[in-house]
GROMACS .gro file of C-alpha atoms in nm:
model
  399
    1UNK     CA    1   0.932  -9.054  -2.935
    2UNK     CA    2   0.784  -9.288  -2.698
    3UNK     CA    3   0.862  -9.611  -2.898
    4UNK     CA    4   1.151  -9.786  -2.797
    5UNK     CA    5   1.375  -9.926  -3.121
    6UNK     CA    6   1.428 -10.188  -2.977
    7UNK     CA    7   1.164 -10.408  -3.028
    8UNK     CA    8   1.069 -10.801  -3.022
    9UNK     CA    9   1.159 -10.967  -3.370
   10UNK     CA   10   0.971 -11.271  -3.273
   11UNK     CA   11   0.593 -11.346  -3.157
   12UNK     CA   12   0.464 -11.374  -2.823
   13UNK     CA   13   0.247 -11.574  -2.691
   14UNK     CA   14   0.145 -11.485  -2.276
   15UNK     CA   15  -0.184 -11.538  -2.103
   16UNK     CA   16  -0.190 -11.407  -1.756
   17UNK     CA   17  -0.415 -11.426  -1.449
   18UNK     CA   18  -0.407 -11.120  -1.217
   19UNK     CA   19  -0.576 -10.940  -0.948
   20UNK     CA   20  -0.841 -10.806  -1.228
   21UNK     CA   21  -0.874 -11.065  -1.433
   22UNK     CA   22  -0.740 -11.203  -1.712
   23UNK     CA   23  -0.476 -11.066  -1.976
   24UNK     CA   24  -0.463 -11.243  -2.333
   25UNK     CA   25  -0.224 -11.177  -2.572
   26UNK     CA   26  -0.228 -11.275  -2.909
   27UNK     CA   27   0.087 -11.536  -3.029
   28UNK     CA   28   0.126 -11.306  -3.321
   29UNK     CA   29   0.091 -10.951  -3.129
   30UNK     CA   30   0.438 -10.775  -3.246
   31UNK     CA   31   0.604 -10.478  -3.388
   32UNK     CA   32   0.755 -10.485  -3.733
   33UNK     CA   33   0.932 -10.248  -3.944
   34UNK     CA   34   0.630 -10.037  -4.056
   35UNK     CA   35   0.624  -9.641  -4.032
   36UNK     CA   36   0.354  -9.636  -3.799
   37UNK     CA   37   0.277  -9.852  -3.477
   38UNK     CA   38  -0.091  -9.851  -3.477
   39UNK     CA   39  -0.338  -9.977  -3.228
   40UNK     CA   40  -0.683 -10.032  -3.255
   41UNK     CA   41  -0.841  -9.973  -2.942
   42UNK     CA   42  -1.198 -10.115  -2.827
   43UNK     CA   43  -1.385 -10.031  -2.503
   44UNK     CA   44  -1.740  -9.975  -2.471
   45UNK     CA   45  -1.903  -9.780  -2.174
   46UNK     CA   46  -1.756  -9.823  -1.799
   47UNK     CA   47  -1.446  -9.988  -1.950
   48UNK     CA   48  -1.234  -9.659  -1.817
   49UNK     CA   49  -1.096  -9.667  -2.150
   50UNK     CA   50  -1.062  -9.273  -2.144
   51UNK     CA   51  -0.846  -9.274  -1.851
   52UNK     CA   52  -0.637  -9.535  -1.980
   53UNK     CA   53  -0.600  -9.380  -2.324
   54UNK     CA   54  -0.516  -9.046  -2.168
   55UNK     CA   55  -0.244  -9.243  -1.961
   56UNK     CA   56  -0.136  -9.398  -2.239
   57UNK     CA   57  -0.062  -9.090  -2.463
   58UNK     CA   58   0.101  -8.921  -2.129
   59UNK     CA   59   0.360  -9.175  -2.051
   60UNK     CA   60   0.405  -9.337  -2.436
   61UNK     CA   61   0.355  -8.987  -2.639
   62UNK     CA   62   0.075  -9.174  -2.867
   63UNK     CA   63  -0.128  -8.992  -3.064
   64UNK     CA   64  -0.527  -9.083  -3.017
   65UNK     CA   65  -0.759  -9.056  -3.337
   66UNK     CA   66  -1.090  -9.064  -3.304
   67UNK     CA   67  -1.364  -9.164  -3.589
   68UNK     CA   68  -1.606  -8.984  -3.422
   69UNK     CA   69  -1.424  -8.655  -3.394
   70UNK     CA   70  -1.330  -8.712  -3.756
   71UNK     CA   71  -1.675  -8.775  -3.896
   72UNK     CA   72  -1.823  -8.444  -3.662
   73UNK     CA   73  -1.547  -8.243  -3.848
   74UNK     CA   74  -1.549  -8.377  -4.154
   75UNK     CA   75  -1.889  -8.380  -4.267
   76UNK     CA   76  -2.035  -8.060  -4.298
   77UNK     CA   77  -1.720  -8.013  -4.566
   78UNK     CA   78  -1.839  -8.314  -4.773
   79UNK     CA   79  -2.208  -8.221  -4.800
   80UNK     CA   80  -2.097  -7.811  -4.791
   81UNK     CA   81  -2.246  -7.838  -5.173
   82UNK     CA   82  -2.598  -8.027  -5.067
   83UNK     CA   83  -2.694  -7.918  -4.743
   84UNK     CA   84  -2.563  -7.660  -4.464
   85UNK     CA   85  -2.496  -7.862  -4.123
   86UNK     CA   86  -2.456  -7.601  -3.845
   87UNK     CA   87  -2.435  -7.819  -3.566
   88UNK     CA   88  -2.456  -8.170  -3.462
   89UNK     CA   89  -2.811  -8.221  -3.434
   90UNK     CA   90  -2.806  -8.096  -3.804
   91UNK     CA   91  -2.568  -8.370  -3.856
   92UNK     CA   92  -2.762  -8.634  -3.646
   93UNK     CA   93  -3.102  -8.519  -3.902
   94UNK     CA   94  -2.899  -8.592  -4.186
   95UNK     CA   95  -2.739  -8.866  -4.140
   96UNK     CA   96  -3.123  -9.053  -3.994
   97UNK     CA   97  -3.300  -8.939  -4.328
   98UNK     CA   98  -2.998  -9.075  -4.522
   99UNK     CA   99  -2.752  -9.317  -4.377
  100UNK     CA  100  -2.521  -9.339  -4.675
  101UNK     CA  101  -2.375  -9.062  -4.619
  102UNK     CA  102  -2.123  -9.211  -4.431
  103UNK     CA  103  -1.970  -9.520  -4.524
  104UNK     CA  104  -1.709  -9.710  -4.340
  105UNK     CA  105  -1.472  -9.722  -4.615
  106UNK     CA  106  -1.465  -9.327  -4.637
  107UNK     CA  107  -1.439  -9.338  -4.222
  108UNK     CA  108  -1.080  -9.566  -4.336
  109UNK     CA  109  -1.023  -9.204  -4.574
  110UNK     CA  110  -0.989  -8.992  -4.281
  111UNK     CA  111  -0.787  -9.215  -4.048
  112UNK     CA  112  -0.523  -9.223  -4.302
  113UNK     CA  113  -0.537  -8.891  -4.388
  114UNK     CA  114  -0.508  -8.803  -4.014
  115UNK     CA  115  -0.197  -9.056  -3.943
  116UNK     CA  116  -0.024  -8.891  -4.282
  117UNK     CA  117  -0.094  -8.540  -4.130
  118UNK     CA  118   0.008  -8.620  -3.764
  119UNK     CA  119   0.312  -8.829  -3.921
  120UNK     CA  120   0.597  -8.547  -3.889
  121UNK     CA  121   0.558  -8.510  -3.532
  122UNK     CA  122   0.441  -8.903  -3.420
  123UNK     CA  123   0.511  -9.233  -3.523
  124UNK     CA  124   0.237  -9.399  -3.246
  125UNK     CA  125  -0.124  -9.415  -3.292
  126UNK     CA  126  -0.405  -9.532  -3.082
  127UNK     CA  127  -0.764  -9.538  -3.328
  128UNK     CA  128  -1.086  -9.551  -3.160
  129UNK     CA  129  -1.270  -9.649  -3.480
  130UNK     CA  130  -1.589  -9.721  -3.278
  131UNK     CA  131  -1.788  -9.413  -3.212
  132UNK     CA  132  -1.910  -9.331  -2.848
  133UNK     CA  133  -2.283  -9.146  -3.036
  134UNK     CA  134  -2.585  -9.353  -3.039
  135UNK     CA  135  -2.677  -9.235  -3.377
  136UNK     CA  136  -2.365  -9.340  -3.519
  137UNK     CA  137  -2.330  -9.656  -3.295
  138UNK     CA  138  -2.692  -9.726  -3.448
  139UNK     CA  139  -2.569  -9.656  -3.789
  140UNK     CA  140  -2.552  -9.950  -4.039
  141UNK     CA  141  -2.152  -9.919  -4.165
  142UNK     CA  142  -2.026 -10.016  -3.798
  143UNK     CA  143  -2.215 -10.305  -3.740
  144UNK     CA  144  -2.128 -10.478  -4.087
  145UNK     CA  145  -1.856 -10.756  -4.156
  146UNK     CA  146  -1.573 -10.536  -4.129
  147UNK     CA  147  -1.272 -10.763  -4.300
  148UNK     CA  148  -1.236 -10.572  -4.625
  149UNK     CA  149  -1.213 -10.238  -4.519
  150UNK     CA  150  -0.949 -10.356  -4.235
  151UNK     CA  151  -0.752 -10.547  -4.503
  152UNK     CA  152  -0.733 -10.237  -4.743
  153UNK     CA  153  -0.637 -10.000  -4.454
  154UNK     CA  154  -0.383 -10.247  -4.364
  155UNK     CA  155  -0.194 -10.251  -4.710
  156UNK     CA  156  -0.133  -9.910  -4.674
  157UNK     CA  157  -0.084  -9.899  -4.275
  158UNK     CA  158  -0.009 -10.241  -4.060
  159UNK     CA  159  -0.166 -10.243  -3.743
  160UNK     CA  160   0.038 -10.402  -3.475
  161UNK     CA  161  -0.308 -10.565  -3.269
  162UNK     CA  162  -0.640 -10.434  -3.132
  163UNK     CA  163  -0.619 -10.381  -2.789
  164UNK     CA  164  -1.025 -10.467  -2.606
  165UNK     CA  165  -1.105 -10.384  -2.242
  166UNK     CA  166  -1.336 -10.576  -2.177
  167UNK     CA  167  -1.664 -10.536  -1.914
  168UNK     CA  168  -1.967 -10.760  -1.914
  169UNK     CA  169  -2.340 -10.638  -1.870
  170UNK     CA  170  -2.279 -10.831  -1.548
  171UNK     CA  171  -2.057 -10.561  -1.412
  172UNK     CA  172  -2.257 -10.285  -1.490
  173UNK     CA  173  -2.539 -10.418  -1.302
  174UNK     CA  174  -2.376 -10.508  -1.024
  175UNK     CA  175  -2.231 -10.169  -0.960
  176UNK     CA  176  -2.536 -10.029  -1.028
  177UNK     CA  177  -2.708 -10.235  -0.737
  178UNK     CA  178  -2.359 -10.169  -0.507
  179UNK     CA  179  -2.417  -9.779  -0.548
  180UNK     CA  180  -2.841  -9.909  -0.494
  181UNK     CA  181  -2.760 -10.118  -0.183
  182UNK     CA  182  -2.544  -9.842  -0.014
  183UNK     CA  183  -2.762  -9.556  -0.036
  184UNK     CA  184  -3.016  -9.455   0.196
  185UNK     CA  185  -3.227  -9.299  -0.034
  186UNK     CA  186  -3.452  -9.489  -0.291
  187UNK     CA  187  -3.336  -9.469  -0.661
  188UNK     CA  188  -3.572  -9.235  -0.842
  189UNK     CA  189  -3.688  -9.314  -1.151
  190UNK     CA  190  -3.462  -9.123  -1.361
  191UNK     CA  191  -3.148  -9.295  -1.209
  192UNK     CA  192  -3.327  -9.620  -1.258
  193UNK     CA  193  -3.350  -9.482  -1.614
  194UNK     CA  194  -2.962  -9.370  -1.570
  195UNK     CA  195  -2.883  -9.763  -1.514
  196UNK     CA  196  -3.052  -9.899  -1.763
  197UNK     CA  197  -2.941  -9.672  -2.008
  198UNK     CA  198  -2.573  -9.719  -1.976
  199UNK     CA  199  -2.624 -10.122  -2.018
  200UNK     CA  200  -2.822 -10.015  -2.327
  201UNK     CA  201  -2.486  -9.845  -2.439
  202UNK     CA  202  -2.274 -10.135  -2.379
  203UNK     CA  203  -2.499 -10.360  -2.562
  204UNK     CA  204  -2.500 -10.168  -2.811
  205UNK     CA  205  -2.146 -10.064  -2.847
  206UNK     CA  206  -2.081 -10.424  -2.866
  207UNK     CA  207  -2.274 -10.552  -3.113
  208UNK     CA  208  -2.046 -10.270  -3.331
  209UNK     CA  209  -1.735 -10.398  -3.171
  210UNK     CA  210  -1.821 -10.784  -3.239
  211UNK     CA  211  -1.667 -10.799  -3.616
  212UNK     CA  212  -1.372 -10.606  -3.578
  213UNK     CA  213  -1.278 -10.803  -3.257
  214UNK     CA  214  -1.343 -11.074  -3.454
  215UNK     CA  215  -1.074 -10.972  -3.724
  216UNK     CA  216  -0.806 -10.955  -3.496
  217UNK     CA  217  -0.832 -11.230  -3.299
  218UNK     CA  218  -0.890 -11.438  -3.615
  219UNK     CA  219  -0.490 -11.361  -3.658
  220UNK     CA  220  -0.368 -11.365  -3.346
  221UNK     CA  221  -0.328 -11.001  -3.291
  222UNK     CA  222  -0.611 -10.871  -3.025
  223UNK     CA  223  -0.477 -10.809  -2.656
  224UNK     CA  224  -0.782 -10.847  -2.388
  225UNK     CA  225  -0.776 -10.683  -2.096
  226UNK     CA  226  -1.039 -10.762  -1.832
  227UNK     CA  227  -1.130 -10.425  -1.675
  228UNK     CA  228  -1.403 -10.587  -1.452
  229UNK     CA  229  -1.288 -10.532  -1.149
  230UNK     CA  230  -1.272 -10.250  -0.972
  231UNK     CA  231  -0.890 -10.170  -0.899
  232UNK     CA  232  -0.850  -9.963  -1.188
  233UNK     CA  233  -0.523  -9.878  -1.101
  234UNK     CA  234  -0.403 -10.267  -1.125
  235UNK     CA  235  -0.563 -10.199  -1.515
  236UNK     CA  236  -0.310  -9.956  -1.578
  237UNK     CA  237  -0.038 -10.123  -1.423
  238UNK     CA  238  -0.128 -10.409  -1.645
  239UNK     CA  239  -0.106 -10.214  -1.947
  240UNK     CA  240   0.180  -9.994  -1.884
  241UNK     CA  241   0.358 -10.344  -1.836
  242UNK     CA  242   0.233 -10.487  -2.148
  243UNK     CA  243   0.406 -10.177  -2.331
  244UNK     CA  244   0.713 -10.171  -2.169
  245UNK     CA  245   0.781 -10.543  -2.095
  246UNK     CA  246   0.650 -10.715  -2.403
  247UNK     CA  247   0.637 -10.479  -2.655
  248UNK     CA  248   0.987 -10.238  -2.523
  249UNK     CA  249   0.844  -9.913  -2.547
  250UNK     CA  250   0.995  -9.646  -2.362
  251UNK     CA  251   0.782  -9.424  -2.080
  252UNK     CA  252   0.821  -9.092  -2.180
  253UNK     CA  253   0.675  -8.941  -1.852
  254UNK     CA  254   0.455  -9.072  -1.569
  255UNK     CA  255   0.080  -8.912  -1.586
  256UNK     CA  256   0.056  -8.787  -1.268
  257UNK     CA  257   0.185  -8.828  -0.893
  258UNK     CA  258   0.030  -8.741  -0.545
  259UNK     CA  259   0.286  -8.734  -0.254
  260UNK     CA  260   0.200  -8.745   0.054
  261UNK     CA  261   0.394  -8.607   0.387
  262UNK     CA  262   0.369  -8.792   0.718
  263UNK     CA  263   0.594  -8.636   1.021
  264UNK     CA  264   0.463  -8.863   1.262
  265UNK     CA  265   0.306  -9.219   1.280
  266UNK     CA  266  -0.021  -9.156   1.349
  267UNK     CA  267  -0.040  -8.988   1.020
  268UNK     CA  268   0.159  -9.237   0.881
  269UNK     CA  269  -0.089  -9.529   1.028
  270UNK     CA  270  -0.413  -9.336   0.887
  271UNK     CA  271  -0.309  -9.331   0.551
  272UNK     CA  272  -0.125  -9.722   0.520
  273UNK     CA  273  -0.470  -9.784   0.685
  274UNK     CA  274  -0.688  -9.625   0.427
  275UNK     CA  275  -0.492  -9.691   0.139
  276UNK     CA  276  -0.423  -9.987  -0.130
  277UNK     CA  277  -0.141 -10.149  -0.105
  278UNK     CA  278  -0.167 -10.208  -0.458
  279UNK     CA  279  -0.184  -9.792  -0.518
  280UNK     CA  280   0.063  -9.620  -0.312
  281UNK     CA  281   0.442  -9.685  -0.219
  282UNK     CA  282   0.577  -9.623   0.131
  283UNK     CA  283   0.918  -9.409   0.092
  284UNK     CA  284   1.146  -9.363   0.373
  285UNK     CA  285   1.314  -9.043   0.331
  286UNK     CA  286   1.586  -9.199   0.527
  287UNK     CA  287   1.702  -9.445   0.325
  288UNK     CA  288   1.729  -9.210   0.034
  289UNK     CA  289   1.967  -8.968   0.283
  290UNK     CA  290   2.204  -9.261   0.328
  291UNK     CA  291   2.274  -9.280  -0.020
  292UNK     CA  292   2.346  -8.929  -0.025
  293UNK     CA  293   2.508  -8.726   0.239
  294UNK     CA  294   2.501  -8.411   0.053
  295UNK     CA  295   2.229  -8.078   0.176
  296UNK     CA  296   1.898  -8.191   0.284
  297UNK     CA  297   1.753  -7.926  -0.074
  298UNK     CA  298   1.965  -8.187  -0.303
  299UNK     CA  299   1.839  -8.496  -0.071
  300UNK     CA  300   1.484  -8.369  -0.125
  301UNK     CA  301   1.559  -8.298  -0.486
  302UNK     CA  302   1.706  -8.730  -0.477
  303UNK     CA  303   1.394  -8.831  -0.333
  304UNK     CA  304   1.181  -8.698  -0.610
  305UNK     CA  305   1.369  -8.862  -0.882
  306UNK     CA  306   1.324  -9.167  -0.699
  307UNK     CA  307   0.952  -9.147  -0.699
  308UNK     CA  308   0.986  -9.045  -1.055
  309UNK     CA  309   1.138  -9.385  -1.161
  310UNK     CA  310   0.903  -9.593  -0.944
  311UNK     CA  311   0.593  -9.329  -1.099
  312UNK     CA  312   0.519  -9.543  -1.406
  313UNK     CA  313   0.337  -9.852  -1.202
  314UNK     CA  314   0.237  -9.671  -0.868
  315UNK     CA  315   0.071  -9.274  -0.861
  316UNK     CA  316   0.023  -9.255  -0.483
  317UNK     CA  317   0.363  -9.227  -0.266
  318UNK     CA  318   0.334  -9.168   0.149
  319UNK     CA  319   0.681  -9.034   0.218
  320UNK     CA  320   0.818  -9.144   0.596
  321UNK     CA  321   0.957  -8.841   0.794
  322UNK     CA  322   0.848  -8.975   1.090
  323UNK     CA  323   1.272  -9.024   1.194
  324UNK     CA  324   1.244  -8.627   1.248
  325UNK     CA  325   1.587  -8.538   1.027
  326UNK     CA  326   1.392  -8.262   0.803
  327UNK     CA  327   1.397  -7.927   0.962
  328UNK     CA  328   1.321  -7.607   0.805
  329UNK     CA  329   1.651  -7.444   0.864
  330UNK     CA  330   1.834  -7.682   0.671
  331UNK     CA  331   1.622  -7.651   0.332
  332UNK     CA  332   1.780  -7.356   0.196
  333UNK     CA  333   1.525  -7.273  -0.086
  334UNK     CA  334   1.385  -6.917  -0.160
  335UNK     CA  335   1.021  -6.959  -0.098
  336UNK     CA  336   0.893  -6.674  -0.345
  337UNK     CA  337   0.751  -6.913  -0.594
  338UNK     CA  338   0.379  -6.884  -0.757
  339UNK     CA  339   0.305  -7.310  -0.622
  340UNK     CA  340  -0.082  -7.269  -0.538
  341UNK     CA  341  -0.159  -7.392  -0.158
  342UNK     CA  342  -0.516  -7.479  -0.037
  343UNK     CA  343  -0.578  -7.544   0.310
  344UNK     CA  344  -0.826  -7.793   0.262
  345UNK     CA  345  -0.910  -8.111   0.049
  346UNK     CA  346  -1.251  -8.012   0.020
  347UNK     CA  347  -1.144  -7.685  -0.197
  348UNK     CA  348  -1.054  -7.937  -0.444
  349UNK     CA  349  -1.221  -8.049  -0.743
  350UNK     CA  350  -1.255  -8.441  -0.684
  351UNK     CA  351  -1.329  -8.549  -1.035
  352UNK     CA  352  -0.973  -8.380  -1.168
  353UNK     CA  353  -0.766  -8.423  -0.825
  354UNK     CA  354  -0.866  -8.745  -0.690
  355UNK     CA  355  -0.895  -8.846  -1.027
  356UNK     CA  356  -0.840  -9.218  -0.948
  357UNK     CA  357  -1.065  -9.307  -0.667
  358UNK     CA  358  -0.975  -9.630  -0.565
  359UNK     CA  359  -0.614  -9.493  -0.518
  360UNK     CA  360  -0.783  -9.184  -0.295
  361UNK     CA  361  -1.083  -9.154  -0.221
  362UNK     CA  362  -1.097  -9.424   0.110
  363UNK     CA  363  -0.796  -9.206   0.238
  364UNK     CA  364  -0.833  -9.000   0.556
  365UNK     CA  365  -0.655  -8.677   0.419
  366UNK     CA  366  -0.893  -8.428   0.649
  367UNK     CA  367  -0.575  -8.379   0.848
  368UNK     CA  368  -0.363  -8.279   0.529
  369UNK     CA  369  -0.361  -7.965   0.325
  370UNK     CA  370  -0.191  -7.939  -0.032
  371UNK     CA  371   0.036  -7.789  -0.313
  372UNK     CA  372   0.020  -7.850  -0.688
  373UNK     CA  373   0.367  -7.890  -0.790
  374UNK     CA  374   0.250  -7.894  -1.136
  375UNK     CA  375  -0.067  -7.979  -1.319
  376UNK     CA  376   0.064  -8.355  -1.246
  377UNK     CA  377   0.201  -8.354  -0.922
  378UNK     CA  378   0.039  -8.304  -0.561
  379UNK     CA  379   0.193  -8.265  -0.288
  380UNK     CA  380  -0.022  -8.330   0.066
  381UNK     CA  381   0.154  -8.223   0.410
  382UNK     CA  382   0.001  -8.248   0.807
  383UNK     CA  383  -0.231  -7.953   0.808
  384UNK     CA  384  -0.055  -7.840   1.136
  385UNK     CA  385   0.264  -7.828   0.965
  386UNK     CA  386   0.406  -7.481   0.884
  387UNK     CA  387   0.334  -7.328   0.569
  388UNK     CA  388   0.690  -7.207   0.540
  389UNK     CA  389   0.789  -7.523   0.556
  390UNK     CA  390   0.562  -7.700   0.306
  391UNK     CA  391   0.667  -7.429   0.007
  392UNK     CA  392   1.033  -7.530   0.112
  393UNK     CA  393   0.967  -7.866   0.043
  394UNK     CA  394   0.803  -7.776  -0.252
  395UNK     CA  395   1.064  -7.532  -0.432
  396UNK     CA  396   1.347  -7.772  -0.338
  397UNK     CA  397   1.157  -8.066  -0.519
  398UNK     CA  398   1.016  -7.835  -0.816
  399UNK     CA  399   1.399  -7.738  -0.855
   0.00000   0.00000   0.00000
C-alpha cells in the first residue's frame, strides 16, 4: 500500500508560509491505529482539487469516494419500487419535487458501505462528501449543522483530518479580469455569464462546506492549503510533502514526468529561459556517467532512475547533453519497439499532455518533437535530431 507503518505517535502542530500561501496544520492532525486512514477532502471550484486528488491516488495508491457518484448510482435502486429514474435529469425532477429523498445520514450509509467494499484491496481513502451538482449543492442535507452525522460515522470509521484548498471569490475574479485584460477581443456576453457563474459555484459550494470545516477545525484536525496562487505545481509539492514528511507515507509512484533533451546550449538557454525554476530540474547527464563507467544503454538506464527519485516534487526535467558524450553508436538498443513519435507539439492534445501549464505551457518547445514512453512519461528531443537516435534513447530508458 501507499501508507507507510511508520507513522507519528504524537501530534503536530506546523504552520508554514510559502510561495502560495499559507499551510495550516491542525496540532491534533495524526494517524492512529484505525483500519482505515481517511481524509475528508474540501475544494470548491478553481481549487484544482481534481488534479491534486488524481496526484494523490497516483503517487499514495488512495482510493477517492465520491458522494456524488454514490448518490447518482445509488438512487434509482432505492426508489426502484416508487418511481423509474432513467437518467439524471429524472433524478434532478425527483429529488426538486421531494428533497427528502436523500438525507445526509443515508449519504454516511454509502460511504461506509463503499470503504467496507473497497477494504480488501485499500486501506487509504480520500471522501469528497461535498457534491460538485448544483441541485445537490442546493439541496437542504449539505448545508445543515453537520456534527452528528460526522460523530456517528466516526465511531465506526476515524478520520485522520479534513484536508481544504482553499480559493477566495477574490481569485476567481481576478483571473477572470487577467484572461479579460489580455485579450484583444471583448468578452461576449456568454463568457461574462461564464465568469459569473463559476463565482456563483464557489459561493455556493461554500456555504455547504462551512459546517463541516467547521467540525474539524473545532478539534484540531483540518489541514488548509491556500491554492490561490497560481503555481499549481508549488500546491502539489506542498502536499506531497505534507504526506511524506509529516504524516510518513510512502510514494508509491510519481504521476507523471516530461523529459526534455538539449544537445546544445541554445536549446538548453530557451528552455531554462521559459521555464520555472520552481517546475523543472536541470540534469547533467555527465555527472550521472561519472558515477558509473559502465555502457552508455545502462548510463541512460541510471539517469532515469535518478529522475525517478527526484519525480515526486518536480515533473519537468531538461537533461544537459550539451558535453557531446552520447552518440548513437554507443547505445546498443534494438529500436523495433511500438513508442509512438510525433513530429510536432502541436499534434498534441494540450489539456492531457501539457497537463500542468504553468510547468509548460511558457516553454519554447517548437524546436522539439516527442515520444510517450508511457502514458506518464514524455520524452522531448531537438527536432533536428535523428529519429534513430531518439527511439535509442527511448528503448534504453523504457528498458
Amino acid at each position: 500500500m501507499g501508507c507507510s507503518s511508520s507513522f507519528p505517535t504524537s501530534p503536530s502542530s506546523n504552520h508554514q508560509l510559502t510561495k502560495t500561501g499559507t499551510i495550516t496544520i491542525g496540532k491534533n492532525v495524526q494517524i492512529g491505529t484505525q483500519r482505515a486512514k481517511i481524509f475528508f477532502l474540501f475544494g470548491g471550484p478553481g481549487s484544482c482539487k481534481g488534479r491534486i486528488v488524481h496526484d494523490i491516488m497516483s503517487v499514495f495508491h488512495f482510493k477517492l469516494i465520491s458522494a456524488e457518484e454514490l448518490i447518482i448510482k445509488s438512487l434509482p435502486r432505492k426508489l426502484a419500487n416508487v418511481i423509474s429514474l432513467d437518467d439524471i435529469n429524472d433524478i434532478m425532477q425527483v429529488i426538486r419535487t421531494d428533497p427528502k429523498h436523500i438525507t445526509l445520514h443515508w449519504v454516511f450509509s454509502l460511504i461506509i458501505r463503499e470503504i467496507e467494499n473497497l477494504l480488501m484491496s485499500h486501506d487509504c481513502f480520500l471522501v469528497d462528501v461535498i457534491p460538485n451538482m448544483r441541485f445537490l449543492l442546493r439541496h437542504p442535507e449539505f448545508v445543515k449543522d453537520c456534527q452528528q452525522e460526522m460523530e456517528e460515522f466516526e465511531k465506526q470509521w476515524p478520520v485522520v483530518c479534513g484536508i481544504s484548498f482553499n480559493i477566495t471569490d477574490n481569485v476567481i475574479k481576478t483571473r477572470d479580469n487577467r484572461v479579460n485584460s489580455s485579450s484583444n477581443v471583448a468578452l461576449s456576453q456568454s463568457d461574462e455569464a461564464d465568469m459569473s457563474k463559476t463565482q456563483r459555484r464557489l459561493a455556493l459550494y461554500q456555504g455547504c462546506v462551512k459546517n463541516f470545516i467547521s467540525y474539524f477545525k473545532s478539534s484540531d484536525r483540518l489541514i488548509t492549503f491556500d491554492v490561490s496562487g497560481k503555481d499549481k505545481e508549488a500546491t502539489w509539492n506542498q502536499v506531497s510533502n505534507f504526506f511524506t514528511e509529516n504524516l510518513n507515507f510512502d510514494p508509491m509512484k510519481h504521476s507523471y514526468i516530461v523529459m526534455f533533451f538539449c544537445f546544445n546550449t541554445d536549446d538548453l538557454r530557451n528552455l531554462n529561459n521559459t521555464s520555472s525554476d520552481t517546475n523543472v530540474d536541470v540534469v547533467k547527464f555527465s555527472d550521472i556517467a561519472k558515477e558509473n563507467s559502465s555502457r552508455i544503454d545502462q548510463q541512460l538506464r541510471d539517469l532515469y532512475q535518478h529522475v525517478v527519485d527526484r519525480a515526486l516534487h518536480r515533473r519537468y526535467f531538461i537533461i544537459d547533453l550539451t558535453d557531446g558524450k552520447l552518440k548513437s553508436s554507443s547505445i546498443n538498443e534494438d529500436p523495433g519497439s511500438g513508442i509512438m513519435f510525433t513530429d510536432s507539439l502541436i499534434e498534441f492534445d494540450k489539456d492531457n499532455i501539457i497537463e500542468r501549464r504553468n510547468g509548460m505551457s511558457n516553454m519554447d518547445l517548437t524546436n522539439f518533437k516527442a515520444f510517450y514512453l508511457t502514458n506518464n512519461e514524455i520524452l522531448f528531443f531537438p527536432k533536428t535530431m535523428d529519429s534513430e537516435m531518439c527511439r535509442r534513447i527511448a528503448l534504453c530508458i523504457k528498458k
